[in-house]
Coordinates of C-alpha atoms in Angstrom, one line a residue:
M970 CA 31.3 -60.8 -19.1
T971 CA 29.7 -63.5 -21.1
A972 CA 25.9 -64.3 -21.1
T973 CA 26.6 -67.4 -19.0
E974 CA 28.6 -65.4 -16.5
T975 CA 25.8 -62.8 -16.4
Q976 CA 23.2 -65.4 -15.8
G977 CA 25.3 -66.9 -13.0
T978 CA 25.6 -63.5 -11.4
V979 CA 21.8 -62.9 -11.6
M980 CA 21.2 -66.3 -10.1
L981 CA 23.6 -65.5 -7.1
E982 CA 21.8 -62.2 -6.7
S983 CA 18.5 -63.9 -6.6
L984 CA 19.8 -66.4 -3.9
L985 CA 21.2 -63.5 -1.9
E986 CA 17.8 -61.8 -1.9
R987 CA 16.1 -65.1 -0.7
V988 CA 18.8 -65.5 2.0
E989 CA 18.2 -61.9 3.2
K990 CA 14.5 -62.6 3.5
A991 CA 14.9 -65.9 5.2
E992 CA 14.2 -66.2 9.0
G993 CA 15.7 -69.6 9.7
H994 CA 16.6 -73.0 8.2
D995 CA 15.1 -73.6 4.8
P996 CA 16.0 -77.0 3.2
L997 CA 14.9 -75.9 -0.3
L998 CA 17.1 -72.8 0.0
D999 CA 19.9 -75.1 1.2
W1000 CA 19.6 -77.1 -2.0
D1001 CA 19.4 -74.0 -4.3
I1002 CA 22.5 -72.5 -2.6
V1003 CA 24.5 -75.6 -2.9
C1004 CA 23.6 -75.9 -6.6
G1005 CA 23.9 -72.2 -7.2
V1006 CA 27.5 -72.1 -6.1
G1007 CA 28.4 -75.1 -8.2
L1008 CA 28.6 -77.9 -5.6
R1009 CA 25.6 -79.9 -6.6
E1010 CA 27.6 -83.1 -7.1
S1011 CA 29.9 -82.7 -4.1
P1012 CA 29.4 -85.5 -1.6
K1013 CA 30.4 -83.1 1.1
F1014 CA 27.3 -81.0 0.5
R1015 CA 25.0 -83.9 -0.4
P1016 CA 25.1 -86.0 2.8
Y1017 CA 22.4 -88.4 1.7
G1018 CA 24.0 -89.2 -1.6
L1019 CA 22.5 -89.0 -5.1
G1020 CA 20.1 -91.9 -4.5
H1021 CA 18.3 -90.2 -1.6
T1022 CA 15.4 -87.8 -1.9
A1023 CA 15.7 -84.9 -4.3
N1024 CA 16.7 -81.6 -2.8
A1025 CA 18.7 -83.2 0.0
A1026 CA 21.6 -80.8 0.7
S1027 CA 23.8 -79.9 3.7
P1028 CA 21.8 -77.6 6.0
V1029 CA 23.8 -74.4 5.1
T1030 CA 21.0 -72.1 6.2
G1031 CA 20.5 -73.8 9.5
S1032 CA 24.0 -74.9 10.7
L1033 CA 26.9 -72.6 11.3
D1034 CA 29.3 -75.6 10.7
A1035 CA 27.7 -76.3 7.3
A1036 CA 27.7 -72.6 6.4
L1037 CA 31.4 -72.3 7.4
A1038 CA 32.3 -75.5 5.4
L1039 CA 30.6 -73.9 2.3
V1040 CA 32.6 -70.7 2.8
E1041 CA 35.8 -72.6 3.2
E1042 CA 35.1 -74.6 0.1
K1043 CA 34.3 -71.6 -2.1
L1044 CA 36.7 -69.1 -0.7
P1045 CA 39.6 -71.2 0.8
E1046 CA 41.8 -68.2 1.6
C1047 CA 39.2 -66.1 3.3
N1048 CA 38.9 -65.0 6.9
V1049 CA 35.5 -64.9 8.7
V1050 CA 34.3 -62.7 11.6
L1051 CA 30.9 -63.4 13.1
N1052 CA 29.4 -61.5 16.0
T1053 CA 26.0 -60.4 17.4
D1054 CA 24.7 -56.9 16.7
R1055 CA 21.9 -56.3 19.1
H1056 CA 21.8 -52.4 18.9
N1057 CA 18.6 -52.2 17.0
K1058 CA 17.3 -55.7 16.6
P1059 CA 18.4 -59.2 17.4
Q1060 CA 20.6 -59.9 14.4
Y1061 CA 23.9 -61.6 13.8
R1062 CA 26.6 -59.9 11.7
S1063 CA 29.0 -61.8 9.5
K1064 CA 32.0 -60.3 7.7
V1065 CA 34.0 -62.3 5.2
F1066 CA 37.4 -61.1 4.1
V1067 CA 38.4 -62.6 0.8
G1068 CA 41.9 -63.7 -0.3
P1069 CA 45.4 -62.4 0.1
A1070 CA 45.6 -58.6 0.1
E1071 CA 48.4 -58.3 -2.4
K1072 CA 46.3 -59.9 -5.2
Y1073 CA 43.5 -57.3 -5.4
D1074 CA 43.5 -53.7 -6.6
I1075 CA 40.1 -52.6 -5.4
P1076 CA 38.4 -49.5 -6.7
G1077 CA 37.3 -47.3 -3.9
P1078 CA 34.2 -45.1 -3.7
D1079 CA 36.1 -42.0 -4.6
G1080 CA 37.5 -43.6 -7.8
A1081 CA 41.0 -44.2 -6.2
S1082 CA 42.0 -47.7 -5.8
F1083 CA 43.7 -49.5 -2.9
I1084 CA 45.3 -52.8 -2.3
G1085 CA 43.5 -54.8 0.4
Y1086 CA 41.0 -57.4 1.4
P1087 CA 37.7 -57.1 -0.2
S1088 CA 35.2 -57.6 2.6
F1089 CA 31.5 -58.3 2.7
M1090 CA 29.2 -57.8 5.6
A1091 CA 25.7 -59.1 6.2
W1092 CA 23.1 -59.1 9.0
A1093 CA 20.6 -61.9 9.4
P1094 CA 18.5 -63.5 12.2
T1095 CA 20.8 -66.5 12.5
P1096 CA 24.6 -66.9 12.3
A1097 CA 24.4 -69.3 9.4
L1098 CA 22.2 -67.0 7.3
A1099 CA 24.5 -64.0 8.0
L1100 CA 27.5 -66.1 6.9
I1101 CA 25.8 -67.4 3.7
A1102 CA 24.7 -63.8 2.8
A1103 CA 28.2 -62.5 3.1
L1104 CA 29.5 -65.5 1.1
L1105 CA 27.0 -64.8 -1.7
Q1106 CA 28.0 -61.1 -1.7
A1107 CA 31.6 -62.1 -2.1
L1108 CA 30.9 -64.5 -4.9
I1109 CA 28.9 -61.9 -6.8
V1110 CA 31.6 -59.3 -6.5
Q1111 CA 34.4 -61.8 -7.2
R1112 CA 32.8 -62.4 -10.6
T1113 CA 33.3 -58.7 -11.5
L1114 CA 36.8 -58.2 -10.2
P1115 CA 39.6 -58.6 -12.7
A1116 CA 41.6 -61.8 -12.3
P1117 CA 44.6 -61.6 -10.0
P1118 CA 47.8 -61.0 -11.8
E1119 CA 49.8 -64.1 -12.7
E1120 CA 52.9 -64.5 -10.5
D1121 CA 56.1 -64.3 -12.4
S1122 CA 58.0 -67.6 -12.6
P1123 CA 61.7 -67.6 -12.0

């Protein structure tokens, strides 16, 4: 991993920590997330355009629609599960399954590997925060997975 890739991973980890501590919508965190995942210039995530106030970003920490759009933009082949988990505290749980199963050889906890969907689960006070936390986990791990094998051309 290069120094730039390491720095990017550290930045994503820092964002994840902030999301895990968040209790609701945070416009500054929205901006940092949109920039941190590389979508700063995307009009889809800058609804007010570049001429509007600084730090104006799509409300990814406050809107489930905006959070889902971000997940779909960054992980286009993923599946998302979102539900409530009220056993111990009022929290939402989000689980993001990333990519086609046949493309990943995932190391398991016992050292053996398996082919399957890497999945990332997060709990948060709101559905949007849970989804963004799971997305950030996926992006962090995705940086450490080996690239999927190239498909053979006929």
